[in-house]
Structures are given as structure tokens and as C-alpha cells.
Coordinates of C-alpha atoms in Angstrom, one line a residue:
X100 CA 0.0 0.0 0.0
X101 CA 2.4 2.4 0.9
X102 CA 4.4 1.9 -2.5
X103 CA 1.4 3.3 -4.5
X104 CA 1.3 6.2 -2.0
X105 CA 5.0 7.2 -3.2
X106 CA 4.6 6.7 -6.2
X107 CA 6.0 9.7 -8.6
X108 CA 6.1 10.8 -12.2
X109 CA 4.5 11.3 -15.1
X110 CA 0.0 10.2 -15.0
X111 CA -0.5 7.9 -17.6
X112 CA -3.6 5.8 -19.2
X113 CA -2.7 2.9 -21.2
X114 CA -5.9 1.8 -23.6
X115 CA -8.0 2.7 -20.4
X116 CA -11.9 1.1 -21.1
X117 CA -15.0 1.6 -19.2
X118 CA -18.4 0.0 -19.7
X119 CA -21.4 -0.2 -17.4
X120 CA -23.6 -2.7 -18.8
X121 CA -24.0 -2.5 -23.0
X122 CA -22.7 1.0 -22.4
X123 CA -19.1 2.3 -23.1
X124 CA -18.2 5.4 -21.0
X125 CA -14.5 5.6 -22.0
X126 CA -13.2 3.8 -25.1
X127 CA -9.8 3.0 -25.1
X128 CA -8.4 6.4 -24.3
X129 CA -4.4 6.7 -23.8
X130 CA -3.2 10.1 -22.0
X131 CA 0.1 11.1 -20.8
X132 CA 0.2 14.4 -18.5
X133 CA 3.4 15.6 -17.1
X134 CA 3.8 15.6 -13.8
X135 CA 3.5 19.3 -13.0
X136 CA 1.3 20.6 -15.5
X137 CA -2.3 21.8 -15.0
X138 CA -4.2 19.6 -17.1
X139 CA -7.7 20.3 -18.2
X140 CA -10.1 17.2 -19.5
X141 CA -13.0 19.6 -21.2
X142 CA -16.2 17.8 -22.7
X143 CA -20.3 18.2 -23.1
X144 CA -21.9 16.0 -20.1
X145 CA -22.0 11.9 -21.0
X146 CA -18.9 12.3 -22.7
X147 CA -16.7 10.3 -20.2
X148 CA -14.7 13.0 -18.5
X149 CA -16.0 12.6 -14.9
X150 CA -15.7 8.7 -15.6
X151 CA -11.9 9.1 -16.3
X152 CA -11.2 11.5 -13.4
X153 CA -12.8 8.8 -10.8
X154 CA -10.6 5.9 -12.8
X155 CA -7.4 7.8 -11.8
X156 CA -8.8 8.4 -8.4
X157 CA -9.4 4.7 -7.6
X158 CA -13.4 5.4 -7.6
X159 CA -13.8 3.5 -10.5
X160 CA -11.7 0.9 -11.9
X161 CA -10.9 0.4 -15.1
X162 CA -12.9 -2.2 -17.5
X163 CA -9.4 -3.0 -19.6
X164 CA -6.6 -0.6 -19.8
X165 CA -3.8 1.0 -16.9
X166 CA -3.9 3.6 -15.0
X167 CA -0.2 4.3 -14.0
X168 CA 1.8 7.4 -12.0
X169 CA 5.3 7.0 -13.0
X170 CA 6.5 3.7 -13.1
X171 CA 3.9 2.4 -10.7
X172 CA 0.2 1.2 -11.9
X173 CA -2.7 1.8 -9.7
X174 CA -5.0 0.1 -11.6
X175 CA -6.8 -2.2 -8.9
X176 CA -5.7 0.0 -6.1
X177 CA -8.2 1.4 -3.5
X178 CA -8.8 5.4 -3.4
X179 CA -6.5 5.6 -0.1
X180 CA -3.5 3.8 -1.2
X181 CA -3.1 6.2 -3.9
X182 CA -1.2 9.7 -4.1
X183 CA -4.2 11.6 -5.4
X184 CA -6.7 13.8 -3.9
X185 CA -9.8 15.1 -5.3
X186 CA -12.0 18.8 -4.8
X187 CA -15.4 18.4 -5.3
X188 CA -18.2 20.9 -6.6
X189 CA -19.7 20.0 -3.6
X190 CA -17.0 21.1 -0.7
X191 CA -18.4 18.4 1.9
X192 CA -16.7 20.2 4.8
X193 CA -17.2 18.7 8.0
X194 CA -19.3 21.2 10.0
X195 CA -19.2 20.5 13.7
X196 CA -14.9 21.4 13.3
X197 CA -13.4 24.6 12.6
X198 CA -11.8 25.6 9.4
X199 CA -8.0 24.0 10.6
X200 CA -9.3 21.4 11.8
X201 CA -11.2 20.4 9.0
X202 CA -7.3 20.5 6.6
X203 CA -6.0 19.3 9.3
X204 CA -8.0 16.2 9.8
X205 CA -6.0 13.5 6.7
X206 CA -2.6 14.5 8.2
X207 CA -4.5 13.4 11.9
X208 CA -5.8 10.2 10.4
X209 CA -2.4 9.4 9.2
X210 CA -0.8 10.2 12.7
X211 CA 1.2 13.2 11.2
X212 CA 3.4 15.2 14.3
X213 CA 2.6 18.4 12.7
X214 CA -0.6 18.3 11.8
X215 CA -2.0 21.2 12.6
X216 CA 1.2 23.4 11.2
X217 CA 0.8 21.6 8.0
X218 CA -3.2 22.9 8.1
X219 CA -1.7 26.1 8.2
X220 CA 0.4 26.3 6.2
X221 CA -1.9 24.9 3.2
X222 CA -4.4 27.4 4.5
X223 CA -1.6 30.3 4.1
X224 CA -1.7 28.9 0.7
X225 CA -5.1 29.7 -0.2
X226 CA -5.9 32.9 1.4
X227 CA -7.8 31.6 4.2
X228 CA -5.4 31.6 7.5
X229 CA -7.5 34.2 9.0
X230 CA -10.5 32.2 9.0
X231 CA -8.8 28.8 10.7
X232 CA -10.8 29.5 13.8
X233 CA -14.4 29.8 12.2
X234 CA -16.7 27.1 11.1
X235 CA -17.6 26.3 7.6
X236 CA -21.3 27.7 8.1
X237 CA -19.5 31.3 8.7
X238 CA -18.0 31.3 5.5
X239 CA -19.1 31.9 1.7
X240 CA -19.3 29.6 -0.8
X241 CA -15.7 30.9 -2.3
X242 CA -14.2 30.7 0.9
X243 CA -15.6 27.3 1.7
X244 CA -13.8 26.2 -2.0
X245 CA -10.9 27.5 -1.0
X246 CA -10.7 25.6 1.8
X247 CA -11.9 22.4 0.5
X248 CA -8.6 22.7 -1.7
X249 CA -6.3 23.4 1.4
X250 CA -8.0 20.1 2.9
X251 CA -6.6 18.2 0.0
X252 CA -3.4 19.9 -0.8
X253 CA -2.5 19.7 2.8
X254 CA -1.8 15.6 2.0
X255 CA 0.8 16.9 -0.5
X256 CA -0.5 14.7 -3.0
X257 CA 1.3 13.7 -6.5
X258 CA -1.9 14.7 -8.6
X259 CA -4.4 16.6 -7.2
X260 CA -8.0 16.1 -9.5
X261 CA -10.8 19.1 -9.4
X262 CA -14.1 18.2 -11.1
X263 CA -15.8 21.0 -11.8
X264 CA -14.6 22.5 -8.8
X265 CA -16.2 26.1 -9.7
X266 CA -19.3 25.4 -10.8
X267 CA -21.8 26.2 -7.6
X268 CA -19.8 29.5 -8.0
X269 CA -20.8 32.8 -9.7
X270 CA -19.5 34.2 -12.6
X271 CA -17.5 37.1 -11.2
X272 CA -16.1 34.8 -8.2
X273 CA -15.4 31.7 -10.8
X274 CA -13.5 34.1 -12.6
X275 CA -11.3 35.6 -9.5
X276 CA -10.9 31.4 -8.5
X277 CA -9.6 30.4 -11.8
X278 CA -6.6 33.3 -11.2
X279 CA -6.0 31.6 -7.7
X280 CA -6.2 28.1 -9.1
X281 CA -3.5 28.7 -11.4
X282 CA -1.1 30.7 -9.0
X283 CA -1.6 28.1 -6.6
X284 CA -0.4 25.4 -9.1
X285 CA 2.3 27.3 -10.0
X286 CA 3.1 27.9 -6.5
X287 CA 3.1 23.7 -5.3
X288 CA 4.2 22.5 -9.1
X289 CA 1.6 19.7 -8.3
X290 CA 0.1 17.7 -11.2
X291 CA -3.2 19.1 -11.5
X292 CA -6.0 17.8 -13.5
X293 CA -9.6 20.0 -14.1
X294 CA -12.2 18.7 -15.2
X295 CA -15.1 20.9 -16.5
X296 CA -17.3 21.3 -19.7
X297 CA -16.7 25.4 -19.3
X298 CA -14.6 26.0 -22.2
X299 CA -13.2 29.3 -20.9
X300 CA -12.5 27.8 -17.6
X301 CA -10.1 25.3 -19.4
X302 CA -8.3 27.7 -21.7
X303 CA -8.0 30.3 -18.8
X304 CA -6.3 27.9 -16.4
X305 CA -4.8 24.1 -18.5
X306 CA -1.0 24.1 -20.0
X307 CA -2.6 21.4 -22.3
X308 CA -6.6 20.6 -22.7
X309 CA -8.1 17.3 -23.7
X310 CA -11.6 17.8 -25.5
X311 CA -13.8 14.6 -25.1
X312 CA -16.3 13.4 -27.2
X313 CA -18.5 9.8 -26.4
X314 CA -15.6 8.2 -24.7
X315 CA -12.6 9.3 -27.1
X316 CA -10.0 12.4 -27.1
X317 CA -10.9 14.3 -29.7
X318 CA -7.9 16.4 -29.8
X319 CA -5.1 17.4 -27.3
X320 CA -3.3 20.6 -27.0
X321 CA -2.6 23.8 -26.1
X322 CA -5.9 25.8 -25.3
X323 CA -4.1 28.6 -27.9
X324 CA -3.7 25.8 -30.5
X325 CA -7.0 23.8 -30.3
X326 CA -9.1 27.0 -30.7
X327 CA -6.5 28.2 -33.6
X328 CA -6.1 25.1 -35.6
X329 CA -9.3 22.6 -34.8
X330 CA -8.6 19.2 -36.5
X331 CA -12.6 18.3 -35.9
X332 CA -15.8 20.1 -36.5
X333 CA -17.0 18.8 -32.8
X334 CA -13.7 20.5 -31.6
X335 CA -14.2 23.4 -33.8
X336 CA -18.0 23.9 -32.7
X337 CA -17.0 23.1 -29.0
X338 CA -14.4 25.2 -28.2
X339 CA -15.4 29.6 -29.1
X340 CA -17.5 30.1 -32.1
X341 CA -17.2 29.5 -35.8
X342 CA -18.4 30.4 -38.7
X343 CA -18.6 27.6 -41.0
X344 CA -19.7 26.2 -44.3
X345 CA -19.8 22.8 -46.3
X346 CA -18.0 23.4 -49.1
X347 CA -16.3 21.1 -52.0
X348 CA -12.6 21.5 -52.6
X349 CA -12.6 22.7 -56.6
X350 CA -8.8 23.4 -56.9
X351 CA -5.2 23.8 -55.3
X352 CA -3.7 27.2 -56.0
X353 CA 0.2 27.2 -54.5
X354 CA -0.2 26.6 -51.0
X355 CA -3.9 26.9 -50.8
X356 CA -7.4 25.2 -51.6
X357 CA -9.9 26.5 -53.3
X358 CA -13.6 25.6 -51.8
X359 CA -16.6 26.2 -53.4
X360 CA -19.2 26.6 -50.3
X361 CA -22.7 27.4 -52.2
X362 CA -21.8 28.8 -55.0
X363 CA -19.1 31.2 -53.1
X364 CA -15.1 30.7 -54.0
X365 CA -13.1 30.9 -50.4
X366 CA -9.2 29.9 -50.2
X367 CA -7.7 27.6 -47.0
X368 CA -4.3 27.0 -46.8
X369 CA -3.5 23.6 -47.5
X370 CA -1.6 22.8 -44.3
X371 CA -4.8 24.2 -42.2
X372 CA -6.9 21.8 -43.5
X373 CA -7.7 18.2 -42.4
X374 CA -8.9 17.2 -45.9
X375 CA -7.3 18.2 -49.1
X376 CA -10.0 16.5 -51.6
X377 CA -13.7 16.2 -51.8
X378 CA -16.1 17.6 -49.4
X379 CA -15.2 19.7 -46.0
X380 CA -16.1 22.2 -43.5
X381 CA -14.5 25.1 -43.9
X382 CA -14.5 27.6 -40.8
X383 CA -13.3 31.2 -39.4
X384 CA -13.5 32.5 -36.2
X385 CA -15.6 35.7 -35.6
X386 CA -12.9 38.2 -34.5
X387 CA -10.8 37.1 -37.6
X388 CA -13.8 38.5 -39.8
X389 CA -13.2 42.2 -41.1
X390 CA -16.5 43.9 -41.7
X391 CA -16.2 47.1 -44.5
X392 CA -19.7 48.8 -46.2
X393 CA -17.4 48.3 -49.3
X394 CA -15.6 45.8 -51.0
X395 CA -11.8 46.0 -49.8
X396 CA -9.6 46.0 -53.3
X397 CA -7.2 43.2 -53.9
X398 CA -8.1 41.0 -50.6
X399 CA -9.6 38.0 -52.2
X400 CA -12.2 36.2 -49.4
X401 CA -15.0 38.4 -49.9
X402 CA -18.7 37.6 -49.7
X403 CA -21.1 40.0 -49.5
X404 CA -23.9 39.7 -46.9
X405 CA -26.8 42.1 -44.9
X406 CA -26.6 42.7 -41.4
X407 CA -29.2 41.1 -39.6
X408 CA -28.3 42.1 -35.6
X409 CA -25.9 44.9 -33.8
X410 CA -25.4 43.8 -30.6
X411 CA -22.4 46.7 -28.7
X412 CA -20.2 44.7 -25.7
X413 CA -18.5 47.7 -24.7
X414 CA -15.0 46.4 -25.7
X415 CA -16.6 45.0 -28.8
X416 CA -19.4 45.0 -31.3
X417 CA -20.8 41.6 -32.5
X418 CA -22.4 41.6 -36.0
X419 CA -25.0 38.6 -36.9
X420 CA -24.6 39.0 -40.9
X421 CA -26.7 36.7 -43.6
X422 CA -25.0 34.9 -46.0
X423 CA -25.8 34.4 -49.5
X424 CA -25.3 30.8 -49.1
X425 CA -28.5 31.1 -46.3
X426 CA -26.1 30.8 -43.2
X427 CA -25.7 33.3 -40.7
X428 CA -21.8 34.8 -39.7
X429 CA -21.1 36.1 -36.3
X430 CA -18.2 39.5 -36.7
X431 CA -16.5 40.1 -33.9
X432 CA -14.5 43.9 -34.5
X433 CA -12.9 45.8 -31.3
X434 CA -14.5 49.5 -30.8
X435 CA -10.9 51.4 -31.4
X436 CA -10.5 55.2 -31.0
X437 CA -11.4 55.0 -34.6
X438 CA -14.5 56.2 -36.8
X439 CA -17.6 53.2 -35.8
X440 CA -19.1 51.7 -39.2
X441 CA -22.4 52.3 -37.4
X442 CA -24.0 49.6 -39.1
X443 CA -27.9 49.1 -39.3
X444 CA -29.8 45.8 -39.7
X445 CA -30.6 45.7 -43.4
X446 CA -27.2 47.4 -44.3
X447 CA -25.1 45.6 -47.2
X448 CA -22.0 45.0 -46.2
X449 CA -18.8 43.2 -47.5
X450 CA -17.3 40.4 -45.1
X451 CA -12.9 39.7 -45.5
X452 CA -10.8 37.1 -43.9
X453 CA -7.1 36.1 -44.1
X454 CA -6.7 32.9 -45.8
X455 CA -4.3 31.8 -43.3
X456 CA -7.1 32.3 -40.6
X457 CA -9.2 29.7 -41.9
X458 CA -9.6 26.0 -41.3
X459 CA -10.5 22.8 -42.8
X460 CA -12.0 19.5 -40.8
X461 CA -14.1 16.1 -42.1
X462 CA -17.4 17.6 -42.5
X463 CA -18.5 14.4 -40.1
X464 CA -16.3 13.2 -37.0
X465 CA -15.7 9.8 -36.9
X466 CA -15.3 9.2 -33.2
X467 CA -11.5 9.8 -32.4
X468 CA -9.0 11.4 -34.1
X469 CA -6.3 10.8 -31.3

């Protein structure tokens, strides 16, 4: 027992499976995340991602497949003999003992001399060593997350799992929480993995994200180069918006594809695009659009459309824009010290994009792409 409790390294999953009854909840999903990254496993509900987390807790144990820290596999192993710890949306404090006591209480159970300065200290950690004295009833929800995460960083654990950790939170405090979250991984260098299916919660906070899909990994990355370069339309529709279109690839010009999507011409460049012949989906994201009442000269990428909705963000002003092909484009343009189109619904306008903005995926996802 206590060799799974030292063991060190690098979280792995080796062809990890899990099926309750006719049902597969993970399929055969291999993962490798370094020990001291922050880790983020992002998916819709029912696509397996609270399934994995409790595999690598020991909640859970694998149908086929390994679940291994280092050199060590845990596969089999009870939730105690292993170096992981896991926050909760729910913060299940005990509340008959006081804040220190409750982070203190693991390092108790295991007969630890210092106990209490160890509760401390991981209460230091997160903000909260003013409160040690008070019961969980006194605090806020925030507060009573923060000290949920003391209570299982206090164990010093080799990874540390959240699922959905911020979610009973509001917006304005989930967004002060993800900023602590990520200083307080940086601070510890623990392995930390996230699991949540709020897409700006995982590209705020993750080194790397995983997007799940029915079981599989759709695609792994950085949050900067999922969102830039999507290599599936579920990953290109899941993470941010897009504008896309089913087009049919006509022609190869140099180093780009020409796409005929309804009857309009529109250039990818071949190495952003999943597919080089036949049909695809080609996509741009909304802030990549430029929006002009006339044609820009020598762009190439233009399509003429009629503004269908102003909505003004303060930093921003998002334009809802019909297509001629029938489909509707979100514009995303930054309000700059400089003169505003002030655009109408009804107004003509023309729509331009870099080339080397757009994408190409399958127009249908076949399961995973690895």
C-alpha cells in the first residue's frame, strides 16, 4: 500500500476502457500528462470525462486498460492507497470542526506530528489563515472552496483532481478562483488535472486541454492551439465560435485550396486543413472576420452579406450577418478610438478574412482522431 502512496512521475492511461452494462463510457483512451502541469479534461456532459477522473482516483476501476503514475500502476488500487486527492463541486466540509481542523483532519488520520502546522500552512496557501478559527457555516461559498482545496493539498499529494470545482460558483467569483487556481499550481508544481465542460474555464487555467467526445479524445493541445487550428468540427464547434460552411474543394492554387461553399469561392491553406479532396467544412473565427460597407480591393475572401443584428459589448461589437449561401456569420471587431461603421440591420456590407485564418476539418467526425 504504501508503495502506491510514493509513487512519482508522469500520470499515464494505457488503452483505459470503461463500460457499465451495453454502455461504453470511455473507449480506449491513452493520455500522458506531465507531472507538474495543470491539465484540463474539457467535454459536453455523458462524454466520459467525470468517468476518467474517478478511474485515476481509484473510484472507479478500469474495464481494460492502466492507470499508471510513474512507473507504478494503480490500476486495482483502492482510493487511499493512492497519491491523489480530489475537490469536489460540492466542498463536503465537515461542519461540527473549525476551518484548521477540518485540513488538518487527513494529516490526523495518518498520525502526522505536525498536523495542525501543515493545516496552516496549506491554508496560508489559499488565502484563508485568517478564518482557521471559524466554522464552515460562517464562510461563503468561495471561501468554503478555497478551503476544500487546502484540505486536499495539505496531504501533498502527486496529482491533485478538481471536477468541476467552480461550478456552484458565480461568474464574477469563478473568474477571481480560476486566477487563484492557477497561481496556486504554479506555487506547489503539483500535477493538477480540471475537469469541467466550461470551455473558458479550461483555456483560462490548463498548460494542455483534452476535449472529449463519447468516450474518445478528440484532440489534445494547447488551449491557444485547439481553438486556432481545430482538427474536428465537434472540436471546432465546442471550443469559441465559428463560422462555417460545407464546401467542396474545386482546386489547389500554390499553398492553398480553393472551396466552393454554395456557390461562393473561399481559399484555406492547405496545411490548415484536415482534408485536401472532396467535401469539408471550412471555418473562421468571428474576431478574424473584417467587416467594411465596401468591397476592400485586392483582398480576395470576400462575400457580401446584410446585417441582420448589432449587438455593442462595450469592448466589442458583434455583427449577426446573412450569408448568401442562407447561413448566418457572427463579426466580432474591437471599438478602437477610430471612426464606428455604425451599421444598421438591413445594411449591405462586405465580409474579408485572411486565408491563413481559416480551417479545414471532415465535414462528419468519426469518433476519435487521437
Amino acid at each position: 500500500m504504501a508503495g502506491f502512496r510514493e509513487a512519482q512521475g508522469d500520470l499515464r492511461l494505457e488503452g483505459v476502457t470503461k463500460t457499465f452494462g451495453d454502455f461504453t463510457a470511455v473507449d480506449g483512451i491513452d493520455l500522458e500528462v506531465p507531472r507538474g502541469s495543470f491539465f484540463a479534461l474539457l467535454g459536453p456532459s455523458g462524454c466520459g470525462k467525470t468517468t476518467t477522473l474517478r478511474m485515476v482516483a481509484g473510484l472507479e476501476q478500469p474495464t481494460a486498460g492502466r492507470v499508471m503514475i510513474g512507473d507504478t500502476d494503480l490500476t486495482g488500487s483502492r482510493p487511499y492507497e493512492r497519491p491523489v486527492n480530489t475537490v469536489f463541486q460540492s466542498y463536503a466540509l465537515f461542519p461540527h470542526l473549525t476551518i484548521r481542523d477540518n485540513v488538518a483532519f487527513g494529516p490526523k488520520r495518518r498520525k502526522a506530528a505536525d498536523a495542525s502546522e501543515r493545516a496552516d500552512e496549506a491554508l496560508q496557501l489559499v488565502q484563508m489563515a485568517s478564518f482557521a478559527g471559524r466554522k464552515p457555516a460562517q464562510l461563503s461559498g468561495g471561501q468554503q472552496q478555497r478551503v476544500a482545496l487546502a484540505r486536499a493539498l495539505v496531504n501533498h499529494p502527486e496529482v491533485l483532481l478538481l471536477d468541476e470545482p467552480l461550478g456552484a460558483l458565480d461568474l464574477k467569483l469563478r473568474r477571481e478562483m480560476q486566477v487563484e487556481l492557477k497561481r496556486i499550481q504554479t506555487e506547489v508544481g503539483l500535477t493538477f488535472i480540471h475537469v469541467t465542460h466550461d470551455q473558458e474555464e479550461a483555456m483560462t487555467m490548463a498548460d494542455t486541454v483534452a476535449v472529449m467526445n463519447r468516450g474518445h479524445i478528440e484532440q489534445l493541445g494547447a488551449p491557444e492551439e485547439l481553438y486556432d487550428l481545430p482538427r474536428t468540427r465537434f472540436v471546432a464547434n465546442f471550443l469559441g465560435q465559428a463560422n462555417t460552411g460545407v464546401g467542396t474543394i474545386k482546386d489547389v492554387e500554390g499553398d492553398h485550396l480553393v472551396v466552393n461553399v454554395l456557390g461562393t469561392p473561399v481559399k484555406i491553406l492547405r496545411s490548415r486543413s484536415q482534408v485536401h479532396e472532396g467535401d469539408v467544412l471550412f471555418g473562421v473565427r468571428p474576431e478574424k472576420v473584417t467587416v467594411s460597407r465596401t468591397r476592400p480591393e485586392g483582398v480576395g475572401n470576400d462575400v457580401r452579406g446584410v446585417v441582420r443584428d448589432v449587438s455593442f459589448l462595450g469592448v466589442a461589437t458583434t455583427y449577426l450577418v446573412d450569408m448568401p449561401s442562407g447561413a448566418t456569420w457572427s463579426c466580432y471587431e474591437q471599438n478602437l478610438d477610430v471612426e464606428p461603421l455604425d451599421l444598421r440591420p438591413g445594411d449591405e456590407v462586405w465580409l474579408t478574412w485572411n486565408p491563413g485564418h481559416a480551417f479545414g476539418v471532415p465535414t462528419e467526425d468519426e469518433g476519435s482522431l487521437g
